[in-house]
Short mmCIF file of C-alpha atoms in Angstrom, two decimals:
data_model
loop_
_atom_site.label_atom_id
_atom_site.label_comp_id
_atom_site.label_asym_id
_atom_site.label_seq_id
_atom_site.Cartn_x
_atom_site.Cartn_y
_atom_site.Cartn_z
CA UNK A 780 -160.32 10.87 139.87
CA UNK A 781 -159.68 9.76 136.52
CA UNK A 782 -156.94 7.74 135.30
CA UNK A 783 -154.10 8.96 133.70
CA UNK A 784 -153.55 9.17 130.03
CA UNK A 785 -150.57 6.85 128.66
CA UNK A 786 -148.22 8.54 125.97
CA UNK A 787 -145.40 7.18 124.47
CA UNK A 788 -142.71 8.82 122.18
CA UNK A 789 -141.02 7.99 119.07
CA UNK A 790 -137.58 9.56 117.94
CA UNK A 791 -135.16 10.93 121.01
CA UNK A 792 -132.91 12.73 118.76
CA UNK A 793 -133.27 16.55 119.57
CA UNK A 794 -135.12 18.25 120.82
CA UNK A 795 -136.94 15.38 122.42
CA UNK A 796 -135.39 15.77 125.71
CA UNK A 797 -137.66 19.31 126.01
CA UNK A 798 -141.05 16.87 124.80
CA UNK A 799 -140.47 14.55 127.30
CA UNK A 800 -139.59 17.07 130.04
CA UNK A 801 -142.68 18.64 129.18
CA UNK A 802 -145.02 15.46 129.03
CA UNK A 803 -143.87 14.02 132.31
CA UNK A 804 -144.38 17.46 133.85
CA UNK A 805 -148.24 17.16 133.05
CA UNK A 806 -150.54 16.38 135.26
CA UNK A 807 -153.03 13.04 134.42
CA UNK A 808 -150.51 12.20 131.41
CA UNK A 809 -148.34 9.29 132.16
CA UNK A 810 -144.92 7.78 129.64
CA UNK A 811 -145.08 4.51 129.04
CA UNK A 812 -142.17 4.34 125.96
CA UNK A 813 -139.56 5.50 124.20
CA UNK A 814 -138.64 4.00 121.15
CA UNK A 815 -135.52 5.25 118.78
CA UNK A 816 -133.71 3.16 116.35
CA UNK A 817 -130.49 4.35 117.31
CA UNK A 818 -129.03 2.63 120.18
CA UNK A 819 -127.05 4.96 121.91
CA UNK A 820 -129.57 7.36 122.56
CA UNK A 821 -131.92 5.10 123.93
CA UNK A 822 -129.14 3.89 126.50
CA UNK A 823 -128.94 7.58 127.21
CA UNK A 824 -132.85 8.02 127.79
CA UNK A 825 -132.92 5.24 129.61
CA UNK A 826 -130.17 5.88 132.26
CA UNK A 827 -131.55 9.72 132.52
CA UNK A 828 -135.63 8.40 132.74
CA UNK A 829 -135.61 5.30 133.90
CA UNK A 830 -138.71 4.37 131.27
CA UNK A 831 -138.82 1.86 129.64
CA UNK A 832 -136.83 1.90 125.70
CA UNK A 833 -137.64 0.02 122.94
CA UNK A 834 -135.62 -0.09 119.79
CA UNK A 835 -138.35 -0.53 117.38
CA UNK A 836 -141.54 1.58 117.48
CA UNK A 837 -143.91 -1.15 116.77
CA UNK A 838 -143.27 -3.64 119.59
CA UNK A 839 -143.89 -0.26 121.76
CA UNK A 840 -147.13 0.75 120.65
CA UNK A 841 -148.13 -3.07 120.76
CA UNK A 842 -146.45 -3.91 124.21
CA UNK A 843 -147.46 -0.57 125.50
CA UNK A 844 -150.88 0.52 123.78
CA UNK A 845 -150.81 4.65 124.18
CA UNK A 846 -153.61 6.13 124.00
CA UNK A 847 -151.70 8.85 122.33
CA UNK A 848 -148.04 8.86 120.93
CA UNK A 849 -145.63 11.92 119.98
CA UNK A 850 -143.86 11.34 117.12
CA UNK A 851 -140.34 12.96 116.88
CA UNK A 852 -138.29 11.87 113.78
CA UNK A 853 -137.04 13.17 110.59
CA UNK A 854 -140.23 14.86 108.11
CA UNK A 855 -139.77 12.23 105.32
CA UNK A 856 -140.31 9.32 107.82
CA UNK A 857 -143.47 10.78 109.53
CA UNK A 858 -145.79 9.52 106.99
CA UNK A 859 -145.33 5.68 107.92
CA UNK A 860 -145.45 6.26 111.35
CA UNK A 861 -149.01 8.59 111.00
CA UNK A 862 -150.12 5.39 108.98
CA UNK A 863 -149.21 3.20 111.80
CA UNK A 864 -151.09 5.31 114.94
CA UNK A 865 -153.73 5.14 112.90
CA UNK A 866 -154.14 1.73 111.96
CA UNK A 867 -153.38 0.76 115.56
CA UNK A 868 -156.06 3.42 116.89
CA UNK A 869 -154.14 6.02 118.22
CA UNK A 870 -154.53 9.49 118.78
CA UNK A 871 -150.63 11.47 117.40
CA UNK A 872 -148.76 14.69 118.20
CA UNK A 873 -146.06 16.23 115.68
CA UNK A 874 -144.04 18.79 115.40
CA UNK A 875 -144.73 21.39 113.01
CA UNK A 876 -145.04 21.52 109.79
CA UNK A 877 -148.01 19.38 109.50
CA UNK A 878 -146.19 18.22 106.42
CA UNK A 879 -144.16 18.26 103.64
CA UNK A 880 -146.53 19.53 101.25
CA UNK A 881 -150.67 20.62 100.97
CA UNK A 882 -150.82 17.06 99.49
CA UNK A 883 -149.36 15.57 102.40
CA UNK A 884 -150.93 17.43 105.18
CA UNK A 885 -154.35 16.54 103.74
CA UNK A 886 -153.65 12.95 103.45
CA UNK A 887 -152.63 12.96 107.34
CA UNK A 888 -156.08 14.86 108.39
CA UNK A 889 -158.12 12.25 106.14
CA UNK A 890 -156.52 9.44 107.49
CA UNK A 891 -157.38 10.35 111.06
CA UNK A 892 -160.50 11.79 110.33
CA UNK A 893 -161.25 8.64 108.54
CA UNK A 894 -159.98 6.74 112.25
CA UNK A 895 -161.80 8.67 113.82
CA UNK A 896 -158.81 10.07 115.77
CA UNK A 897 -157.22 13.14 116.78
CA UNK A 898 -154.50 14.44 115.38
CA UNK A 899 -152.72 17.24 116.94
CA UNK A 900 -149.60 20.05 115.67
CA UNK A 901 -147.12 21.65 117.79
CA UNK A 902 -147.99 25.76 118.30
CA UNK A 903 -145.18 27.42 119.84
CA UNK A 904 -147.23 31.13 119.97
CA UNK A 905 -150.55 29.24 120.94
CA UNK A 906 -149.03 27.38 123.88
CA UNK A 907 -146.89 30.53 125.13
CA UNK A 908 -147.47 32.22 128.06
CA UNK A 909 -148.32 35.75 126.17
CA UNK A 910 -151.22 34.04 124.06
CA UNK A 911 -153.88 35.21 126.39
CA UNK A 912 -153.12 38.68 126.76
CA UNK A 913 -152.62 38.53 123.01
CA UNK A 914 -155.94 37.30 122.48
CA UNK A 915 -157.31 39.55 124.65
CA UNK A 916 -155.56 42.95 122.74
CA UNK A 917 -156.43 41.44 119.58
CA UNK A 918 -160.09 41.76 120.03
CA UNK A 919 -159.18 45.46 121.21
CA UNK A 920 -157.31 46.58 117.84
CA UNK A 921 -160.61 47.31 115.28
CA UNK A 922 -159.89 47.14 112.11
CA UNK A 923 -156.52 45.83 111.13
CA UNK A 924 -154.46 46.94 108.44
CA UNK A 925 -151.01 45.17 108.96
CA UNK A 926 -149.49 42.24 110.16
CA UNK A 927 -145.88 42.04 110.21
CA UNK A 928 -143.80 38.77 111.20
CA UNK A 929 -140.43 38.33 110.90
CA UNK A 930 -137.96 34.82 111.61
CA UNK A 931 -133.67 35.52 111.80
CA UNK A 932 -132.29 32.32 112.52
CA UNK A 933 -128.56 32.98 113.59
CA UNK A 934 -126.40 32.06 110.64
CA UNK A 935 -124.25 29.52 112.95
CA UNK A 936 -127.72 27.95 113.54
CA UNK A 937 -128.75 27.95 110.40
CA UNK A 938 -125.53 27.27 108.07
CA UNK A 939 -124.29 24.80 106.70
CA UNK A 940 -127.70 23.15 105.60
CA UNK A 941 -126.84 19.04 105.66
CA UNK A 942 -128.77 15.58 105.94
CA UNK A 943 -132.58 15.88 105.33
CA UNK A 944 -132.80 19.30 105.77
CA UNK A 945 -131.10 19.60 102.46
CA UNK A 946 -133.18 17.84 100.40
CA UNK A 947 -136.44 19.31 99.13
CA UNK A 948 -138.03 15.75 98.58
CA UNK A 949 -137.25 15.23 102.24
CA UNK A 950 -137.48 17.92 104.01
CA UNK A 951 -140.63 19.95 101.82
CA UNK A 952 -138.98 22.93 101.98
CA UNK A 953 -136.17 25.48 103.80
CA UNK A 954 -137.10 28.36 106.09
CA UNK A 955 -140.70 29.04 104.56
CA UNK A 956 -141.65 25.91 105.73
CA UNK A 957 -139.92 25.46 108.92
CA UNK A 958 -138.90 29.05 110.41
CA UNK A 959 -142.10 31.26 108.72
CA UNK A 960 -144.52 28.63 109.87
CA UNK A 961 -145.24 29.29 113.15
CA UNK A 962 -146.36 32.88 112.71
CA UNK A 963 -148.33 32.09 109.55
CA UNK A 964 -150.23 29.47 111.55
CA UNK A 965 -150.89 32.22 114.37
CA UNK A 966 -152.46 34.60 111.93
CA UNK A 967 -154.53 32.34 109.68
CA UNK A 968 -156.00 31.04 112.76
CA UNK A 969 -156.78 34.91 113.70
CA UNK A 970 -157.81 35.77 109.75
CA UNK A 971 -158.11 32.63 107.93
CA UNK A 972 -156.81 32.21 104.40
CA UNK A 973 -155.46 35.13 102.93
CA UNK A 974 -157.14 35.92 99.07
CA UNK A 975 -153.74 35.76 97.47
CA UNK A 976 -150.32 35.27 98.37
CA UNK A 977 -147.14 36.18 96.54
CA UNK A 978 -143.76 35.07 97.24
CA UNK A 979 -139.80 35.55 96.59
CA UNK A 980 -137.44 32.95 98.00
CA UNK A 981 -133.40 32.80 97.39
CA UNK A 982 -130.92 30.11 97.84
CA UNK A 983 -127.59 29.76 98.15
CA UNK A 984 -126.95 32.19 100.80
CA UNK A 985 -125.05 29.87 103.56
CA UNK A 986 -121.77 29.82 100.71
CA UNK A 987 -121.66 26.14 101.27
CA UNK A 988 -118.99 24.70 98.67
CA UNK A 989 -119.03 21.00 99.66
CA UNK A 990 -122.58 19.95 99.43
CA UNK A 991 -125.09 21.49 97.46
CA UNK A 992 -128.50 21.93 99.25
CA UNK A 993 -131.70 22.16 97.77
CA UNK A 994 -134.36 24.60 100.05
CA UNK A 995 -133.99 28.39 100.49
CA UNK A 996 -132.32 30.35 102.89
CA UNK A 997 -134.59 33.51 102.42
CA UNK A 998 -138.06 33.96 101.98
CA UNK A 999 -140.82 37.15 101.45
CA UNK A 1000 -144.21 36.31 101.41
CA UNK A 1001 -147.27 39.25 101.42
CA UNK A 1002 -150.38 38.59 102.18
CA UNK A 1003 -154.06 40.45 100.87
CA UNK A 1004 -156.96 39.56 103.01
CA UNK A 1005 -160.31 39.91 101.96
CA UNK A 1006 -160.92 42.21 105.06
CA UNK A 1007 -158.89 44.42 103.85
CA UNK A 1008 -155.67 43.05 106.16
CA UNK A 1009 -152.48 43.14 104.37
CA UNK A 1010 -149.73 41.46 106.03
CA UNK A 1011 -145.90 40.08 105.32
CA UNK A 1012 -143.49 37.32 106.40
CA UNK A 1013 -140.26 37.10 106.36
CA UNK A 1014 -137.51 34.41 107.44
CA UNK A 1015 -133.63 34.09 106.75
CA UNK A 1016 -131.96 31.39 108.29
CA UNK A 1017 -128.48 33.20 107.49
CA UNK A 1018 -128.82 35.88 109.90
CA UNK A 1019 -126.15 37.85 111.86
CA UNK A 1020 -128.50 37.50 114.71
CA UNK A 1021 -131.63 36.16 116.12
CA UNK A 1022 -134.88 37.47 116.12
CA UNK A 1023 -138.61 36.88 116.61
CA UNK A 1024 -141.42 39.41 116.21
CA UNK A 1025 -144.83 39.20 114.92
CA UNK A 1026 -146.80 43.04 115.32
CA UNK A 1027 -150.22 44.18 114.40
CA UNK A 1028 -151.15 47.77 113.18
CA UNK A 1029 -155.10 48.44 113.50
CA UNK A 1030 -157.14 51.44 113.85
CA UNK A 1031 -157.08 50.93 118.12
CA UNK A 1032 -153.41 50.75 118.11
CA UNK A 1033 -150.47 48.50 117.98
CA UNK A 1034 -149.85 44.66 119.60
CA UNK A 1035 -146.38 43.48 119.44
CA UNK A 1036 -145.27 39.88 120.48
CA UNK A 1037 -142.02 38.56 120.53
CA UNK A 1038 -139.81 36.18 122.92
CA UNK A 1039 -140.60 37.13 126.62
CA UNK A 1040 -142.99 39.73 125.99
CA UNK A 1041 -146.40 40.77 124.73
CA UNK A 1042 -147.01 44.90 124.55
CA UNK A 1043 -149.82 46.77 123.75
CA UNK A 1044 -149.96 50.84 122.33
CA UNK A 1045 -153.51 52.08 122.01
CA UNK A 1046 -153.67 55.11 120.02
CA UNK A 1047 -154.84 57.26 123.21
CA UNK A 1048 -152.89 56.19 125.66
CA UNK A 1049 -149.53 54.60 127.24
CA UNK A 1050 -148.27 51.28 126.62
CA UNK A 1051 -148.54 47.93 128.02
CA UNK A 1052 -146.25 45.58 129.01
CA UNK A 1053 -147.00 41.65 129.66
CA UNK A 1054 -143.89 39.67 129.98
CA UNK A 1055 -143.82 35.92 130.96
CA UNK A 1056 -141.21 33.68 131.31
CA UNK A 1057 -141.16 30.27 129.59
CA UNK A 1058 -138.90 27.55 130.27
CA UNK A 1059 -138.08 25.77 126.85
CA UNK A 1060 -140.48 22.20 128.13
CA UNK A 1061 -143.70 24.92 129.29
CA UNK A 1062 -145.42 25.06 125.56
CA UNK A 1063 -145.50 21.24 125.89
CA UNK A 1064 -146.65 21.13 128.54
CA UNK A 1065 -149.72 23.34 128.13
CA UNK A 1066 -150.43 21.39 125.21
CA UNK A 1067 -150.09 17.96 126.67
CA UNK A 1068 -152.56 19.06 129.63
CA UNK A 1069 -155.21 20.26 126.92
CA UNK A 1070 -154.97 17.01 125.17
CA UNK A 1071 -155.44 15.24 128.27
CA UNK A 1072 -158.44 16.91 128.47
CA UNK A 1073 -159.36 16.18 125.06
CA UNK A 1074 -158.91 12.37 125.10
CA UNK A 1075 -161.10 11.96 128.49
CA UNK A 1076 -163.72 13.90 126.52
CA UNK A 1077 -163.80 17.08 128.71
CA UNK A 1078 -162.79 19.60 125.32
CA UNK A 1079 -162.55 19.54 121.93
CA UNK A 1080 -158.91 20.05 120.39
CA UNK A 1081 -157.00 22.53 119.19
CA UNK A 1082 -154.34 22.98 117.07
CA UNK A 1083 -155.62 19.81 114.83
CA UNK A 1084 -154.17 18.87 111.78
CA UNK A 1085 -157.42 20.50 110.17
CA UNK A 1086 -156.57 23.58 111.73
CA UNK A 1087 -153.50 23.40 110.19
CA UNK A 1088 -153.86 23.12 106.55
CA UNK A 1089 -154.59 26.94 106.60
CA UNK A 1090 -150.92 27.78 106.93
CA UNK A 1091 -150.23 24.88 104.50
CA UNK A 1092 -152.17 26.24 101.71
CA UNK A 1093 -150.69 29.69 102.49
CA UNK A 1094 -146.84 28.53 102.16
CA UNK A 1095 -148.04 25.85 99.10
CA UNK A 1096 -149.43 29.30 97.63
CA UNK A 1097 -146.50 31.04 98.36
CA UNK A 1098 -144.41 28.47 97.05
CA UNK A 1099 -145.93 28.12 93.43
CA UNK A 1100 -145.54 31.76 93.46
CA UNK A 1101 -141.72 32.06 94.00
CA UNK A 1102 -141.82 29.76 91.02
CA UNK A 1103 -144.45 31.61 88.42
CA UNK A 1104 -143.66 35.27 90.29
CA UNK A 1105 -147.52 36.19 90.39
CA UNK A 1106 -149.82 35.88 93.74
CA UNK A 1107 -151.76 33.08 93.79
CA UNK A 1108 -154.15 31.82 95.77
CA UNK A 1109 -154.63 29.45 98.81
CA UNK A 1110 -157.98 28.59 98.64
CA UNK A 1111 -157.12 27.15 94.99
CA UNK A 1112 -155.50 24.20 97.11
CA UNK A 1113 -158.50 23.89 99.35
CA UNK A 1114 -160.49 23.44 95.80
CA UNK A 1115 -158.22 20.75 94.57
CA UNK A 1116 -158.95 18.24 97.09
CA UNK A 1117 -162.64 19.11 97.21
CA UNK A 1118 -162.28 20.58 100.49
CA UNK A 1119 -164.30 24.07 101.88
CA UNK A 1120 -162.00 26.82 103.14
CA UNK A 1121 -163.17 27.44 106.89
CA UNK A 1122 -164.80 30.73 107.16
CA UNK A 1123 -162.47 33.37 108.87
CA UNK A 1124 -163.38 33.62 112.81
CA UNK A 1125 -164.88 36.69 113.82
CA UNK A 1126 -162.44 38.69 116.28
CA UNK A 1127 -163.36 40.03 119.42
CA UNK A 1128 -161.95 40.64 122.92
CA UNK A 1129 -162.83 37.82 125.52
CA UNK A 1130 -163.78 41.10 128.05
CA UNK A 1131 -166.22 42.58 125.67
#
C-alpha cells in the first residue's frame, strides 16, 4: 500500500477549520503542521487537533518537509509564501483567486512550472457533488446560446468592507474577483476564453461612512464566445439575500445548478432533478484525494494554476473594461506575456 502523503497548512484564520476537516478526512493524506503567526489561534488548533503548531511557517516546512502545503492567509501575503514552496520543492494549494492580478497569477504558474511543481486552485463547482451529472447534461445541451451566473452575497455578509479586503493593492479586487470567480472559472473551463468581455462595476453601495474602501460592491460582466455562446455574470455583495445559480440555455434544453441541486429540462420532455448534499469540508476533500493521486503519480491535476489563468484574463478583461467602457479582450493578456490561449475543449456527454 503506499504511503501516505504529508500536508501541512499555513494560516488558521477562517475558514481553515473546514480545510483541515477536509484534509484529515482524506484517505492516504496525512497533517504534519500548522503554522499561524498569531498565537491564540494556534493554541486553539492545537487543543482541538492535537498536531503539532508552529508559529513561523518556515521552521514547519523545514522541520516537517510536506510534500504538499495549503496555504491559507491574506491575498497580499500569498506571493512570499508561493516563493517559498517553491524554493523548498513543494507542491501548494490556494484558495481562489489564483491571484491578485493576470500579472500575478502568471508569475505563480511560471514559478512552479519553472520547479517543476504542481500548483493547485480551490474549485468549489468542480469539487461539488452535482459536477458529474453536470458534466454529463452538458454534453447533452447542443448548441449553447446562454450562460447565465449570478453571486448575492447577503449584505450583513458582505458590508462593511474592512482590513485587506478594502484595499485594491491588497486584495486585487471586490466581488468580481472574489464572489464572480468561481462560476467564471466553471465556464471557461467548459468554453475557454470568451472573444471579448465588457464590464460595469459600482462602488460605494455598503454606505460605509467611517472608512472608505476601495473594490466594488457590484459587478456586470457579458461575455461573446466565438461559438456563438453569449453569456453574463453578475455579483453584488450588498444583497438582501443570498443566492447562487449558474444556468445554461442550448438548443437540447436547459441545465440549472445551484446550492444542493443540479436539474435538467430537455426540450421534449420532463425535468430532472439531482440533488446532493455537501457538508461545508466535502469539496476539500475530493480535491485533497485527487491530489493524492496526483503526487504518487497515478493522474495528472486539475484545477492547476494554468488552468486558471482563463478566468484571470476574463475578470483582468473585464476589469480594464469597467475602466475604458468598451469590451475588450482576454486573449490580449494571454499575448502580453507571450503565452498561447488553450484551445476551447470540445463538449460532449461522457455516455455518448
Amino acid at each position: 500500500m503506499a504511503g501516505s502523503i504529508c500536508a501541512a497548512v499555513i494560516g488558521l484564520a477562517e475558514p481553515a477549520g473546514t480545510i483541515l476537516d477536509g484534509l484529515r478526512s482524506t484517505p492516504g493524506l496525512k497533517v504534519v503542521g500548522l503554522a499561524d503567526a498569531e498565537r491564540e489561534r494556534l493554541e486553539h488548533f492545537a487543543e482541538s487537533t492535537g498536531l503539532g503548531v508552529y508559529d513561523d511557517h518556515r521552521t514547519m516546512l523545514l522541520e516537517t518537509r510536506p510534500e504538499i502545503v495549503f496555504v491559507n492567509v491574506p491575498r497580499h501575503q500569498e506571493a512570499e509564501l508561493l516563493a517559498l514552496a517553491a524554493e523548498l520543492g513543494i507542491a501548494l494549494w490556494k484558495p481562489y483567486p489564483l491571484g491578485r492580478d493576470f500579472d500575478e497569477a502568471v508569475s505563480f504558474v511560471k514559478r512552479f512550472a519553472k520547479a517543476n511543481l504542481g500548483l493547485y486552485v480551490s474549485s468549489p463547482y468542480r469539487y461539488c457533488g452535482g459536477y458529474e451529472p453536470l458534466a454529463h447534461w452538458l454534453g447533452t445541451l447542443g448548441q449553447v446560446h446562454l450562460i447565465e451566473d449570478e453571486y448575492f452575497l447577503p449584505a450583513e455578509l458582505g458590508c462593511p468592507v474592512t482590513g485587506w479586503r478594502a484595499s485594491k493593492a491588497q486584495a486585487g479586487g471586490g466581488v468580481l474577483l472574489e464572489g464572480a470567480y468561481s462560476g467564471l472559472e466553471l465556464i471557461t473551463s467548459q468554453f475557454g476564453l470568451p472573444e471579448l468581455v465588457h464590464c460595469v462595476t459600482k462602488t460605494g453601495l455598503c454606505g460605509q461612512s467611517e472608512r472608505p474602501y476601495e473594490t466594488e460592491d457590484l459587478s456586470l460582466v457579458e461575455l461573446s464566445f466565438g461559438s456563438g455562446t453569449l453569456g453574463y455574470s453578475v455579483a453584488l455583495r450588498a444583497a438582501a439575500q443570498a443566492g447562487r445559480q449558474t444556468v445554461w440555455h442550448g438548443a437540447g434544453g436547459q441545465l440549472s445548478l445551484g446550492p444542493g441541486s443540479v436539474s435538467f429540462k430537455p426540450m421534449d420532455g420532463k425535468a430532472i432533478l439531482r440533488r446532493f448534499r455537501d457538508r461545508a469540508a466535502k469539496p476539500y476533500e475530493r480535491q485533497a484525494g485527487e491530489l493524492v493521486q496526483v503526487l504518487r503519480g497515478e493522474q495528472a491535476g486539475t484545477s492547476t494554476g494554468r488552468e486558471h489563468l482563463l478566468p484571470m484574463a476574463v475578470i483582468e478583461a473585464a476589469y480594464l473594461s469597467a475602466r475604458t467602457g468598451q469590451p475588450e479582450s482576454p486573449s490580449h493578456f494571454y499575448e502580453l506575456h507571450d503565452l498561447t490561449p488553450p484551445a476551447p475543449p470540445v463538449i460532449t456527454s461522457p455516455a455518448g
